[in-house]
Backbone as CSV, one residue per row, in Angstrom:
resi,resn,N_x,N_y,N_z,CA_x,CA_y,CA_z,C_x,C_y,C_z
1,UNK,28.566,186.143,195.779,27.302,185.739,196.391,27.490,185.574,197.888
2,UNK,26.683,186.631,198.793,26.580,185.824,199.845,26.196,184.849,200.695
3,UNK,27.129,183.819,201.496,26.492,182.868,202.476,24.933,183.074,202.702
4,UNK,24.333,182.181,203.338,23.432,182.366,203.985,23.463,182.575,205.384
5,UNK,24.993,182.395,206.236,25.274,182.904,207.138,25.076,184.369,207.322
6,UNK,26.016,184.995,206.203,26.122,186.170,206.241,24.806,186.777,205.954
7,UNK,23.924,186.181,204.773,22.381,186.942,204.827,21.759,187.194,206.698
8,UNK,21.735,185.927,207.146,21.688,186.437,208.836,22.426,187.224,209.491
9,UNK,23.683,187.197,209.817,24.532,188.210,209.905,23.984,189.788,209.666
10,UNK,23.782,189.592,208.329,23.344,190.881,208.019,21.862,191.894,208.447
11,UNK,21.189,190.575,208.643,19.449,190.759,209.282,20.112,191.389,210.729
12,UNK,20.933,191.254,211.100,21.354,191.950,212.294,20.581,191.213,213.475
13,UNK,21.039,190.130,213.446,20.008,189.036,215.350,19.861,189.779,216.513
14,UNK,21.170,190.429,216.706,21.324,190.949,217.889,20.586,191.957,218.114
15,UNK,19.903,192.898,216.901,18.616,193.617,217.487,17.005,192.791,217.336
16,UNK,16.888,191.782,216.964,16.012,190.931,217.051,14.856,191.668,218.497
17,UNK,15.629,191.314,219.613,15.436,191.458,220.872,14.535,192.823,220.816
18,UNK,14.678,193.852,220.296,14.104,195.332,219.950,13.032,194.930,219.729
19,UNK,12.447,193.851,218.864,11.327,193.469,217.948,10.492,192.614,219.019
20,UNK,11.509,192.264,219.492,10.299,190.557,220.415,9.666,191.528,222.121
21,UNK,10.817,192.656,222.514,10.403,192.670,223.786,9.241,193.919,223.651
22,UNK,8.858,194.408,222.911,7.743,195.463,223.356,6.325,194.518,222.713
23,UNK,6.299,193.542,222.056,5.407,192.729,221.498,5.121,192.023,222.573
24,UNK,5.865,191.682,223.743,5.917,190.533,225.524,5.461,191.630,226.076
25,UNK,5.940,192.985,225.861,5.169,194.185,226.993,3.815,194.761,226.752
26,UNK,4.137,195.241,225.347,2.277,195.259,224.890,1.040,194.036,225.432
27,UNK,2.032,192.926,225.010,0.835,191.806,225.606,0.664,191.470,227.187
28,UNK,1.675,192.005,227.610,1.330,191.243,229.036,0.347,193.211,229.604
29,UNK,1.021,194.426,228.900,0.215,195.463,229.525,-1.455,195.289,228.975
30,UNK,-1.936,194.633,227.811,-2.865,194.085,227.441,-3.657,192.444,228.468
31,UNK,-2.703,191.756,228.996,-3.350,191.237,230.095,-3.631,191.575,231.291
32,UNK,-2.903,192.546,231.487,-3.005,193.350,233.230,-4.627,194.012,232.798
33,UNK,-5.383,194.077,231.396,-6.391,194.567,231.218,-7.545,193.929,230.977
34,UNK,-7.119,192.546,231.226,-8.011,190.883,230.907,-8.239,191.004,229.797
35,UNK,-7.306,191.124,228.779,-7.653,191.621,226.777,-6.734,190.739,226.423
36,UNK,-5.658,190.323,226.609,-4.533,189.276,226.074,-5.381,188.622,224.982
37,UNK,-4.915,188.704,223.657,-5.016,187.419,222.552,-4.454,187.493,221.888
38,UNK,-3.666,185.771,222.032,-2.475,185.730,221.777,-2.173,185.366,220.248
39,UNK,-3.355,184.973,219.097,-3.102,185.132,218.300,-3.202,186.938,217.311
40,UNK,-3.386,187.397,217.998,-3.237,189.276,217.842,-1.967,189.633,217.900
41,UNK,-1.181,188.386,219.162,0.116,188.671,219.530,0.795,188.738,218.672
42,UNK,0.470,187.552,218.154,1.414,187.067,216.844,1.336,187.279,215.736
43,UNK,0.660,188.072,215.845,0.578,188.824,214.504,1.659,190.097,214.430
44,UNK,1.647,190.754,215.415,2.014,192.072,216.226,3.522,191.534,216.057
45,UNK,3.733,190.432,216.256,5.006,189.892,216.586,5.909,189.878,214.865
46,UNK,5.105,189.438,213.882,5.262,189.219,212.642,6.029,190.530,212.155
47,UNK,4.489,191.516,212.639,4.910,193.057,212.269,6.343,193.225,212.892
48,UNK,6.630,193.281,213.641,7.766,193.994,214.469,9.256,193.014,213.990
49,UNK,8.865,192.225,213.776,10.020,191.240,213.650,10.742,192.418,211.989
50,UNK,9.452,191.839,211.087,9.999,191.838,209.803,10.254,193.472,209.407
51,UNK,9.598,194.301,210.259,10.153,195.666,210.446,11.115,195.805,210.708
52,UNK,12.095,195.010,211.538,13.480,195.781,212.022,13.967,194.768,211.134
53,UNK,14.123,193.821,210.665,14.997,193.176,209.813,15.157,193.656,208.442
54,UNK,13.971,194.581,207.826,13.671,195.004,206.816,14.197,196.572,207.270
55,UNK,14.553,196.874,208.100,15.508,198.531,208.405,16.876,198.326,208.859
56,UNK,17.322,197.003,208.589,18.405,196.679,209.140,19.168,196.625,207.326
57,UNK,18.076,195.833,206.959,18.838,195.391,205.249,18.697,197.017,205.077
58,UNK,17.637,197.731,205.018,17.836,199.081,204.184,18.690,199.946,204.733
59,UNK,19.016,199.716,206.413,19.856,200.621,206.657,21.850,199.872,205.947
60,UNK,21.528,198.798,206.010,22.539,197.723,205.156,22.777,198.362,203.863
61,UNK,21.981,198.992,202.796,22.000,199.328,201.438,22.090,200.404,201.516
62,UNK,21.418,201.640,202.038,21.774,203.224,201.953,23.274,203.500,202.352
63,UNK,23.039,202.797,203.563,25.026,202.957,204.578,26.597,202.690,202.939
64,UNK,25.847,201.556,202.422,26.695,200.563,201.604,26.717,201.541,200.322
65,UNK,25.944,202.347,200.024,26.064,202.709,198.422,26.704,204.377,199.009
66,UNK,26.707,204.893,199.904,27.174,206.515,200.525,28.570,205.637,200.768
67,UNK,29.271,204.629,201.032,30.632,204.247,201.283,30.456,204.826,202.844
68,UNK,29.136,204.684,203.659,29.559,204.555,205.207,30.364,203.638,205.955
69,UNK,29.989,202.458,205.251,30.791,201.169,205.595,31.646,200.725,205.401
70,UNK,32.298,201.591,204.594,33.452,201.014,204.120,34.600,200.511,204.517
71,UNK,34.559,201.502,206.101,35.644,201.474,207.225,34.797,201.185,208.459
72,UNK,34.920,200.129,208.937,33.915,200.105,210.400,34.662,199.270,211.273
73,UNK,34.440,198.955,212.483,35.069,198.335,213.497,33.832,197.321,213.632
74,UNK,32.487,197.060,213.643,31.314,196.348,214.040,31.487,195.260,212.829
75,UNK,29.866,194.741,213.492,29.962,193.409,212.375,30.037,193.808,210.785
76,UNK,30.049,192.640,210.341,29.879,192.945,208.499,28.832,193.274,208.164
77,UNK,28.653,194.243,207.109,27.690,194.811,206.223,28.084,193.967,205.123
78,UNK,26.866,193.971,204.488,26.606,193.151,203.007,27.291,193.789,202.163
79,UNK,26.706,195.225,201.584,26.979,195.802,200.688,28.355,196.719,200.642
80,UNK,28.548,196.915,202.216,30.335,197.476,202.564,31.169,196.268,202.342
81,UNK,30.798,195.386,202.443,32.219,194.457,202.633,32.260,193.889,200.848
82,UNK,31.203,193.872,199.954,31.135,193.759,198.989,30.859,192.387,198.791
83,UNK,29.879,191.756,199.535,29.624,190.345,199.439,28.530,190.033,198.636
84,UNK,27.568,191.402,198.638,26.248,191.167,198.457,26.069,192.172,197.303
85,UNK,25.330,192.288,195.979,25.147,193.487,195.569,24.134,194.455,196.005
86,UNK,24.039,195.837,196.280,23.050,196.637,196.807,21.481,195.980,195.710
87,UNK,21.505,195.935,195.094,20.011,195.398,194.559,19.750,194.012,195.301
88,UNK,20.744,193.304,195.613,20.287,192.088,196.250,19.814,192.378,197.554
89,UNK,20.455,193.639,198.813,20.017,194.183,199.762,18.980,194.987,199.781
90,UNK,18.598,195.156,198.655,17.545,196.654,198.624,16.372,195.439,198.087
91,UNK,16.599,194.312,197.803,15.353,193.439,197.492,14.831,192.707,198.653
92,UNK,16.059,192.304,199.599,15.342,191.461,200.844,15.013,192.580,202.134
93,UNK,15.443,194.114,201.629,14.464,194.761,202.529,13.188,195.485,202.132
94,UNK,13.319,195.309,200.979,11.756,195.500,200.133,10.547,194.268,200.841
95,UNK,11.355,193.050,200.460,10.487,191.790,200.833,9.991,192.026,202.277
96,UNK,11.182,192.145,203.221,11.172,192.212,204.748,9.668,193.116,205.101
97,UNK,10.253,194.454,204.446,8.755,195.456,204.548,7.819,194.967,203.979
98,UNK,8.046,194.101,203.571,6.277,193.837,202.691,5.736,193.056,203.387
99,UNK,6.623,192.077,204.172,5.828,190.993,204.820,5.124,191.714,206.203
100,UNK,5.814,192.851,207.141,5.374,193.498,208.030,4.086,194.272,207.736
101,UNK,4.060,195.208,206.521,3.189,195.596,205.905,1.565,194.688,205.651
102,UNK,1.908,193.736,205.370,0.762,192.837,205.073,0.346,192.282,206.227
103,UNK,0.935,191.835,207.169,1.011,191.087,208.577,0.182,193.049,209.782
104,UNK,0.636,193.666,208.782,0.053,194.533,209.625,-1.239,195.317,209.238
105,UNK,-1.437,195.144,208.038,-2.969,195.150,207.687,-3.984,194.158,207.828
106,UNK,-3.591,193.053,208.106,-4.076,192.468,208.969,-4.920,192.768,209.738
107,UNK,-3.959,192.990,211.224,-3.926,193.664,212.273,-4.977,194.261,212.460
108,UNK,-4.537,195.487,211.206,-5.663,197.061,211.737,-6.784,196.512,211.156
109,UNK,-7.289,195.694,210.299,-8.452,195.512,209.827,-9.290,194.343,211.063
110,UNK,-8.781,193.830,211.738,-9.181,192.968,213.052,-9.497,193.632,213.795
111,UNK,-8.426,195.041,213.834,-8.166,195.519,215.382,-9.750,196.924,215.057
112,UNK,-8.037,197.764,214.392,-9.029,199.164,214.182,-8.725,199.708,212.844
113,UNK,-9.394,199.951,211.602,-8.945,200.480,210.690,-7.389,201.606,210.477
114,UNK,-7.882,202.451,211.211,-6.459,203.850,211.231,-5.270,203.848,212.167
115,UNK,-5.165,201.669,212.220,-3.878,201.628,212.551,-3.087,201.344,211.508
116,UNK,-3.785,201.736,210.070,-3.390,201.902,209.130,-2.335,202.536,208.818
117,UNK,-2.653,204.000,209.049,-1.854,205.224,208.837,-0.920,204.722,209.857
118,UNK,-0.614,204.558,210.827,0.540,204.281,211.873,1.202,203.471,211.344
119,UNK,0.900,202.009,210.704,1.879,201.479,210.218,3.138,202.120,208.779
120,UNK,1.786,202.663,208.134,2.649,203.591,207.019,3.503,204.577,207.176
121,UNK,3.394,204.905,208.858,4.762,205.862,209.347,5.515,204.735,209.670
122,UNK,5.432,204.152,209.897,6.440,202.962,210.397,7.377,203.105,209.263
123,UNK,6.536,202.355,208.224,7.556,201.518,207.324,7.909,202.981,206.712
124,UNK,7.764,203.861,206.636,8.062,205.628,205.995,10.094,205.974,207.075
125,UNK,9.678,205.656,208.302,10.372,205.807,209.156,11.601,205.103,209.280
126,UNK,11.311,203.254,208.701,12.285,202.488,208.577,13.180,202.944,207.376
127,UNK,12.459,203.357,206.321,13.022,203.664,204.928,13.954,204.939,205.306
128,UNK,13.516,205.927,205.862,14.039,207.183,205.916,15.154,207.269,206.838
129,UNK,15.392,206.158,207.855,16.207,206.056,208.726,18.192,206.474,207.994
130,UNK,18.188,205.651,207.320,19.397,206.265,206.436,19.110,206.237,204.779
131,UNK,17.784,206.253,204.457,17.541,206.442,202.663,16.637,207.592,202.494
132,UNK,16.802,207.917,201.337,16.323,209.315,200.870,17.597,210.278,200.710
133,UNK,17.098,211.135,200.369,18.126,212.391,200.454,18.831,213.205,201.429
134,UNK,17.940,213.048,202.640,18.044,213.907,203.929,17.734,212.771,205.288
135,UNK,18.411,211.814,204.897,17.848,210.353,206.275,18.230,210.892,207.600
136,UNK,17.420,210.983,208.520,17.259,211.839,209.834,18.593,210.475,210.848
137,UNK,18.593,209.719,210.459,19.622,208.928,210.979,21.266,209.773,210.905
138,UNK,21.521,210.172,210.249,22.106,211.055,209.509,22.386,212.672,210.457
139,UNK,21.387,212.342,211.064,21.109,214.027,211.690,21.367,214.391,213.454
140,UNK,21.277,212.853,213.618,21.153,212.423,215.065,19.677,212.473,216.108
141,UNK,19.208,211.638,214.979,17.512,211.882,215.356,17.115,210.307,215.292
142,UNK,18.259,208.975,215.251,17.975,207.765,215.476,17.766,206.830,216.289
143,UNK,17.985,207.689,217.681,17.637,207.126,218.930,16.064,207.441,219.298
144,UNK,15.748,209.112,218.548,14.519,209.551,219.105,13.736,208.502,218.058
145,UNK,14.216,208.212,216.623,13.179,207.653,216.095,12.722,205.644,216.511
146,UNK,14.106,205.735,217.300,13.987,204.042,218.077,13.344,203.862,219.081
147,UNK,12.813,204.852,219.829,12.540,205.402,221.134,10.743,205.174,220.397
148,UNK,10.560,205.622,219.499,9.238,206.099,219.281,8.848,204.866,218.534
149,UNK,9.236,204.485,217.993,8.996,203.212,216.874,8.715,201.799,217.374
150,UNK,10.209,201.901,218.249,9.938,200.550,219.264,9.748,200.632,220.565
151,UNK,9.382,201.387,220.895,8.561,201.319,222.560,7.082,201.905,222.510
152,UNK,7.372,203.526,222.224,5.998,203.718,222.130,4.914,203.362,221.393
153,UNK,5.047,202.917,220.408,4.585,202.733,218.844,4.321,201.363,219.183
154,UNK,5.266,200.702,219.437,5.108,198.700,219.026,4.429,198.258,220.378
155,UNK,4.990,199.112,221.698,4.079,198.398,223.195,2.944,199.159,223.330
156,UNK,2.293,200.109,222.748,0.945,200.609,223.314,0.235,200.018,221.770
157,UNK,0.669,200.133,220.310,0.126,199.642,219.608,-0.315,197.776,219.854
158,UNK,0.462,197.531,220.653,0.267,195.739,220.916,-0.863,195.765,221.986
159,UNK,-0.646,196.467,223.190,-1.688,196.591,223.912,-3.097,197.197,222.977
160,UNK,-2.927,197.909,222.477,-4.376,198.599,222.065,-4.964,197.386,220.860
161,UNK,-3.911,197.024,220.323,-4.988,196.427,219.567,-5.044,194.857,220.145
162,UNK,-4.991,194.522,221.166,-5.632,193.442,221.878,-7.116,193.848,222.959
163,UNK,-6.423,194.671,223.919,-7.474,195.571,224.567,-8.600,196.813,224.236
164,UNK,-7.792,197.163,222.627,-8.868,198.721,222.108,-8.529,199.643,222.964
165,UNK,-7.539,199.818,223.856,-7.465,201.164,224.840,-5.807,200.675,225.579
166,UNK,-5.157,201.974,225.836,-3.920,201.411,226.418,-4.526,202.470,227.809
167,UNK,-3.788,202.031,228.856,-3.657,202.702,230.221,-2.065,203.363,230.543
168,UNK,-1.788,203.533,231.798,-0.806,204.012,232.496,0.378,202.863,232.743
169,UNK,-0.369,201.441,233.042,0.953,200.297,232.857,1.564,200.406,231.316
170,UNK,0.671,200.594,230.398,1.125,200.295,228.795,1.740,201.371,228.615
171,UNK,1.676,202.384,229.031,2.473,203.802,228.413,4.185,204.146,229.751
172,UNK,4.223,203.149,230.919,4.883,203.087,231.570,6.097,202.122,231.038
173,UNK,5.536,200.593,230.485,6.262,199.796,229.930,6.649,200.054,228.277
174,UNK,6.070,200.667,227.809,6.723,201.321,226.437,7.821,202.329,226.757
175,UNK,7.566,202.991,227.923,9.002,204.005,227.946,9.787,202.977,228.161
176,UNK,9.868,202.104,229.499,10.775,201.183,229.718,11.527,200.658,228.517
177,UNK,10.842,199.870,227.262,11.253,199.172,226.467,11.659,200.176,225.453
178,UNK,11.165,201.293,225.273,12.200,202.205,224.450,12.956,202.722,224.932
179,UNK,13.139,203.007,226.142,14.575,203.375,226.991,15.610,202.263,226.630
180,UNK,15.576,201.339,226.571,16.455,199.734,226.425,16.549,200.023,225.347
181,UNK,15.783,199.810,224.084,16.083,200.188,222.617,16.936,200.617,221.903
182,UNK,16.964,202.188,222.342,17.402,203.661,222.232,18.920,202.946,222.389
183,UNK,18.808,202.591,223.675,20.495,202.333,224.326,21.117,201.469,223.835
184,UNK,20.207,200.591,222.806,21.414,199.783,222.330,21.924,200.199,220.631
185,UNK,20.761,201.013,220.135,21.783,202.313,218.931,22.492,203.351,219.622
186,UNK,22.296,203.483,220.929,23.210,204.498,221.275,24.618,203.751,222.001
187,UNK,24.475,202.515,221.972,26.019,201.767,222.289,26.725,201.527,221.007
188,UNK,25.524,200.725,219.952,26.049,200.877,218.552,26.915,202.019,217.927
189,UNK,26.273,203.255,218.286,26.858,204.585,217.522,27.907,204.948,218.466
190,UNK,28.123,204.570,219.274,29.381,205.173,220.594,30.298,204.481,219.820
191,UNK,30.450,203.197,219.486,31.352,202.375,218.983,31.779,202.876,217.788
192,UNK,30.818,203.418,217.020,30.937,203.771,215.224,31.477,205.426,215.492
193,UNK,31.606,205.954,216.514,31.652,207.773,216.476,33.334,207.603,215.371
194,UNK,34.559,207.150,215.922,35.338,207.309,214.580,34.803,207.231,212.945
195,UNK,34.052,206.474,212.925,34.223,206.256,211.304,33.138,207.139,211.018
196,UNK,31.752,206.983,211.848,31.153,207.889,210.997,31.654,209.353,211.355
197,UNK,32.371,210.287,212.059,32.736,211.148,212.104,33.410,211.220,210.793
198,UNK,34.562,210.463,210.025,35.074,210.765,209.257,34.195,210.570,207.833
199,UNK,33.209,209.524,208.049,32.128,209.576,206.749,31.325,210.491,206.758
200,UNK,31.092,211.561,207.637,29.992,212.467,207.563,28.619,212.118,208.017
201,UNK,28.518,211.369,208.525,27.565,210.487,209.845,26.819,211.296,210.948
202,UNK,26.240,211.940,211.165,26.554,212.666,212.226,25.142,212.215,213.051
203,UNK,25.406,211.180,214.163,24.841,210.979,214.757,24.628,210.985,216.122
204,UNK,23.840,211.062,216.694,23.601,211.663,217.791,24.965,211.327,219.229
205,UNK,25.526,210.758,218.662,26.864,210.042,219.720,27.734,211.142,218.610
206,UNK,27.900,211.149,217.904,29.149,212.222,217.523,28.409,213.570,217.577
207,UNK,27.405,213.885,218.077,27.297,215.210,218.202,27.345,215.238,219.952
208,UNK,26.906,214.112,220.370,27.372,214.594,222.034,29.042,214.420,222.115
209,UNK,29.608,213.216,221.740,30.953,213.133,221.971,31.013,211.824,223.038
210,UNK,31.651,211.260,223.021,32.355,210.451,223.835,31.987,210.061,224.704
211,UNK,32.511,210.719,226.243,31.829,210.862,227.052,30.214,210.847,227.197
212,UNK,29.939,212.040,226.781,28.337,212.179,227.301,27.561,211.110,226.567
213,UNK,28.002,210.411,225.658,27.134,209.410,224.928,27.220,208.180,225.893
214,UNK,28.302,208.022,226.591,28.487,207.054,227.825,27.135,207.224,228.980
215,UNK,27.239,208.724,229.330,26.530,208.718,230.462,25.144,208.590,230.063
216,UNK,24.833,209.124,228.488,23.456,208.878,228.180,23.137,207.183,228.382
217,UNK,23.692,206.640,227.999,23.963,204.960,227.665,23.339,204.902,228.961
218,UNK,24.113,204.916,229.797,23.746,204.766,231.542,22.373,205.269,232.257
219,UNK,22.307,206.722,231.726,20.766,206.986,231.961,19.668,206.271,231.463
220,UNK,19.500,206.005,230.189,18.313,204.849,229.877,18.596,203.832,230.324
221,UNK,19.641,202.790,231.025,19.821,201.743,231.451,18.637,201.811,232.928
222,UNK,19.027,202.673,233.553,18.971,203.306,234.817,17.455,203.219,234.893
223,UNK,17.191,204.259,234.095,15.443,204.914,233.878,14.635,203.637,233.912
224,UNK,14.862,202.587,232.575,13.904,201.774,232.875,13.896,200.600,234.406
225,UNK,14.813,200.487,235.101,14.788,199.962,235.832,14.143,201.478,237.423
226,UNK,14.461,202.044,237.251,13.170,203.340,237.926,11.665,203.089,237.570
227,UNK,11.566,202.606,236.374,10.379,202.693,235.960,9.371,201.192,236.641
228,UNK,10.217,200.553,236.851,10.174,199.317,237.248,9.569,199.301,238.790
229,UNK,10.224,200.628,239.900,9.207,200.657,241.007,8.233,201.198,240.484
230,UNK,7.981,202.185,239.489,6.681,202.682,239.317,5.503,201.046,239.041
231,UNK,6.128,200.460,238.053,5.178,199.155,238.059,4.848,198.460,238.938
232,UNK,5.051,198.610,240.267,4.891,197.870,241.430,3.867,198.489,242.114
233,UNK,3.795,200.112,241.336,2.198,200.126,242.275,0.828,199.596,241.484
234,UNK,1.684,198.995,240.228,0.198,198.418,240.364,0.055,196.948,240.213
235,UNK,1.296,196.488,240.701,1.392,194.897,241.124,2.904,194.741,241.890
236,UNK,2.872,194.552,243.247,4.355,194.203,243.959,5.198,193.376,242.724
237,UNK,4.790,192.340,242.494,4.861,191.071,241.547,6.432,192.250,240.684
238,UNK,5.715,193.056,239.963,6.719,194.043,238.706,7.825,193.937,239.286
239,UNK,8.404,193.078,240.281,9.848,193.689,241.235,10.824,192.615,240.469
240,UNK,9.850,191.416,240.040,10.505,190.283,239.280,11.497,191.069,238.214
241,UNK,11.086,192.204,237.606,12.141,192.811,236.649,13.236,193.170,236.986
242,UNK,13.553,192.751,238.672,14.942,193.626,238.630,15.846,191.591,238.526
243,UNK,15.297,191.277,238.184,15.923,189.764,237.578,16.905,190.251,236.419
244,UNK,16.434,191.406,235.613,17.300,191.698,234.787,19.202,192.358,235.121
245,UNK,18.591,193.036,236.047,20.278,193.703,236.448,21.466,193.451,236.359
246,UNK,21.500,192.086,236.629,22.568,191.309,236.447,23.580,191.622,234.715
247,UNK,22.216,191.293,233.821,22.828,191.500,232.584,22.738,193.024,232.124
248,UNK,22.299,194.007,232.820,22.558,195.342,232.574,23.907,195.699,232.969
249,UNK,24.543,195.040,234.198,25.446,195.674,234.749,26.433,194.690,233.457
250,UNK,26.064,193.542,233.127,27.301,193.268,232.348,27.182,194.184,231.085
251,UNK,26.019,194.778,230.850,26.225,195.235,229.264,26.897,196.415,229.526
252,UNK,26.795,197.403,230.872,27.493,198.595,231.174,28.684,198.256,231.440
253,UNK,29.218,197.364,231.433,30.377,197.403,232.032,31.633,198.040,230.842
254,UNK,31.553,197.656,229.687,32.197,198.251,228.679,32.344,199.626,228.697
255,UNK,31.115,199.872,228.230,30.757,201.159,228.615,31.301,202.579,229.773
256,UNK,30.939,201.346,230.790,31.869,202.524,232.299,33.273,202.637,231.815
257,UNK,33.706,201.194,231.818,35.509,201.449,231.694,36.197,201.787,230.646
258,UNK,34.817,202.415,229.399,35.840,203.720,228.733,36.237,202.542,227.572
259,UNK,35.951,201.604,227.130,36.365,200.676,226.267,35.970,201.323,224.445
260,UNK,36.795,201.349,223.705,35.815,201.470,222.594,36.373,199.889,221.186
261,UNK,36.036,200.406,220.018,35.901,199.817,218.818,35.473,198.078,219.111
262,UNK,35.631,197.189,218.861,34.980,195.799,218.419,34.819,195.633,220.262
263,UNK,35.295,195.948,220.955,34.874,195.727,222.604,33.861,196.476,222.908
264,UNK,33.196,197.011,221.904,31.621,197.444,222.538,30.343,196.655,221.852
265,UNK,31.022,195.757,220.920,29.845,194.701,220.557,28.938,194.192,221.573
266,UNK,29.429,193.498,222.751,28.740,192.893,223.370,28.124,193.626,223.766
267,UNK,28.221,194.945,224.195,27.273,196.220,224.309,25.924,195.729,224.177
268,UNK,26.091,195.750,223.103,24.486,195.487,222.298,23.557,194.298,222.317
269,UNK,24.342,193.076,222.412,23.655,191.835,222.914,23.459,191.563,224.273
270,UNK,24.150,192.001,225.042,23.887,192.302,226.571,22.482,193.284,226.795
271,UNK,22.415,194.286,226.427,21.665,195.277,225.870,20.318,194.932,226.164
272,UNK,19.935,194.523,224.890,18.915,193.516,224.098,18.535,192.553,224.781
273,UNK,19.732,191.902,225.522,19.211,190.384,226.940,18.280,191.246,227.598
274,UNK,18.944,191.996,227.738,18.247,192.680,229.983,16.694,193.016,228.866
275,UNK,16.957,194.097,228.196,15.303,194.568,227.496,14.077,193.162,227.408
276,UNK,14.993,191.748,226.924,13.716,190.912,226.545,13.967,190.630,228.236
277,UNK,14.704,189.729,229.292,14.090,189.508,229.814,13.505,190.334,231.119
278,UNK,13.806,191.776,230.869,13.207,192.579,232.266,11.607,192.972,231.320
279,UNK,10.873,192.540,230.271,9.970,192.521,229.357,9.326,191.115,230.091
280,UNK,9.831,190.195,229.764,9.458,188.828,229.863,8.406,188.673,231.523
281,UNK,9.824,189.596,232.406,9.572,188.987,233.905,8.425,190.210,234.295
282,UNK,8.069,191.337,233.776,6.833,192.596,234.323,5.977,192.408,233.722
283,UNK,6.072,191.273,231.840,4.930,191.211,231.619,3.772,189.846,232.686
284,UNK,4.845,188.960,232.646,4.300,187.949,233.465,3.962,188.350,234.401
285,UNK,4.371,189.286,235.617,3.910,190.000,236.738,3.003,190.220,236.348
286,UNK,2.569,190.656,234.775,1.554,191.719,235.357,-0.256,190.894,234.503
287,UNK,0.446,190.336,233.627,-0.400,188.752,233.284,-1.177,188.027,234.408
288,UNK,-0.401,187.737,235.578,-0.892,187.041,236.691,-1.213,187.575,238.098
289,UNK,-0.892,189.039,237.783,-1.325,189.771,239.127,-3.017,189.585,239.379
C-alpha cells in the first residue's frame, strides 16, 4: 500500500505550476479586457488542476504496466517502483479526470456550450499521452501536445470564457505559458533520454539527442521572455515579468553545464517557478494597466 506521501509524490507537484499559471494568464488576459470573474476563474482552475494530476497518474499507469519505469533516474512512480497496484493508479486517474470533466461542464454550460467538445479533446489527449496502443507521447509529439493543452488551450480558453472573445494579449501570453510548459517535459525527457532510449520511448529529446534538446530547452526559456517586450506594447507595466529571470537562469543553469540524470530535477521546479511567477507579474500588469 502506498503512503499518502507517495500518493502526492506521485500526483507529480512539481508540474502543478503547468496547471495554475495559464489559469493567472487567461485571467489577468481576460482583465486587460474588463471581463475578469473570478469565480469562472476558479472553476477554470479546478479544470486544469485535476487535468494534469489525472495525466500524471495515467501517465503513472501506462509508463508502469509497458515496464518504462522500471529503470529511471527521476522521482518515484507508483506502479514502477511497485508500491501501488496499476488498478489503484488507473482509479485515482479515472477520479482525477472526472472531477476536471465535471468542473468543466460546468464551465461550458455558463460560458459557451461547444467548450464542450474542447474539453473532450483534453481529457482524449491526457489519456492518449502514454495509453492506448499508439500513445503519441511515445512518438515525440509530447511537448507539441503540452504546448497546445497548456498554453494555448487552458490561457485563451480561461480568457474566453470570462470575456467570450480572446485578443492578441491572450494569444501572446498562451504562447508565453506554453513555451515554459513544453520546457519543463522537455527538461524532464533530457534527463530520461537513457532509459527511455533503452525502453523504446522515443521521445522527442531522444530523437533530437542530447545536445539539441539542451538548446531547445534554452529557446523556449528565451522566447517567452521575448514575448514579454511584445506585452509592453500594450502596457509598459508587462516589464514586471522580467522579475522572473532570476529563476530561469537558475533553472538553465543545469542545463548549460551539460549536467544529466537526478541533477536535472531541479530543472523542472525551477522551470515551473519562473512560468507561475513571470504569469503572476504580466497578469497583474495587465489587470491594472
Amino acid at each position: 500500500m502506498a503512503s499518502f506521501a507517495q500518493w502526492v509524490s506521485g500526483a507529480r507537484p512539481r508540474t502543478l505550476p503547468n496547471a495554475i499559471a495559464p489559469v493567472i494568464a487567461g485571467t489577468g488576459a481576460a482583465a486587460w479586457l474588463g471581463s475578469a470573474v473570478w469565480w469562472k476563474a476558479l472553476l477554470a482552475l479546478v479544470v486544469s488542476v485535476a487535468l494534469i494530476i489525472g495525466v500524471n497518474y495515467a501517465n503513472d499507469y501506462s509508463d508502469g504496466i509497458r515496464g518504462t519505469d522500471d529503470v529511471r533516474s527521476g522521482p518515484m512512480r507508483l506502479v514502477g517502483s511497485r508500491v501501488a497496484t496499476p488498478r489503484a493508479v488507473l482509479t485515482a486517474a479515472i477520479i482525477s479526470l472526472a472531477i476536471g470533466a465535471l468542473a468543466g461542464l460546468a464551465l461550458a454550460i455558463v460560458s459557451q456550450p461547444w467548450l464542450i467538445a474542447v474539453g473532450a479533446a483534453c481529457i482524449a489527449g491526457a489519456w492518449l499521452y502514454t495509453g492506448g496502443s499508439t500513445p503519441y507521447g511515445y512518438r515525440g509529439l509530447g511537448e507539441v501536445a503540452v504546448f497546445v493543452f497548456f498554453g494555448l488551450v487552458a490561457v485563451l480558453g480561461t480568457q474566453y470564457t470570462q470575456a467570450l472573445r480572446v485578443d492578441w494579449v491572450g494569444i501572446v501570453l498562451a504562447v508565453g505559458v506554453g513555451s515554459l510548459s513544453s520546457a519543463v517535459l522537455v527538461a524532464n525527457n533530457l534527463r530520461d533520454i537513457p532509459t527511455d532510449t533503452e525502453s523504446g520511448k522515443i521521445t522527442l529529446a531522444v530523437r533530437l539527442g542530447d545536445a539539441r534538446t539542451r538548446l531547445l530547452f534554452s529557446g523556449l526559456v528565451v522566447l517567452t521572455f521575448a514575448l514579454t517586450l511584445v506585452l509592453m506594447l500594450a502596457t509598459p507595466w508587462a516589464a514586471v515579468g522580467f522579475l522572473a529571470v532570476p529563476l530561469a537562469v537558475r533553472a538553465a543553469a543545469p542545463v548549460r553545464n551539460k549536467l544529466g540524470g537526478a541533477a536535472l530535477i531541479p530543472v523542472l521546479q525551477f522551470t515551473g517557478l519562473t512560468m507561475l511567477v513571470w504569469s503572476v507579474a504580466v497578469a497583474a500588469a495587465l489587470a491594472l494597466a
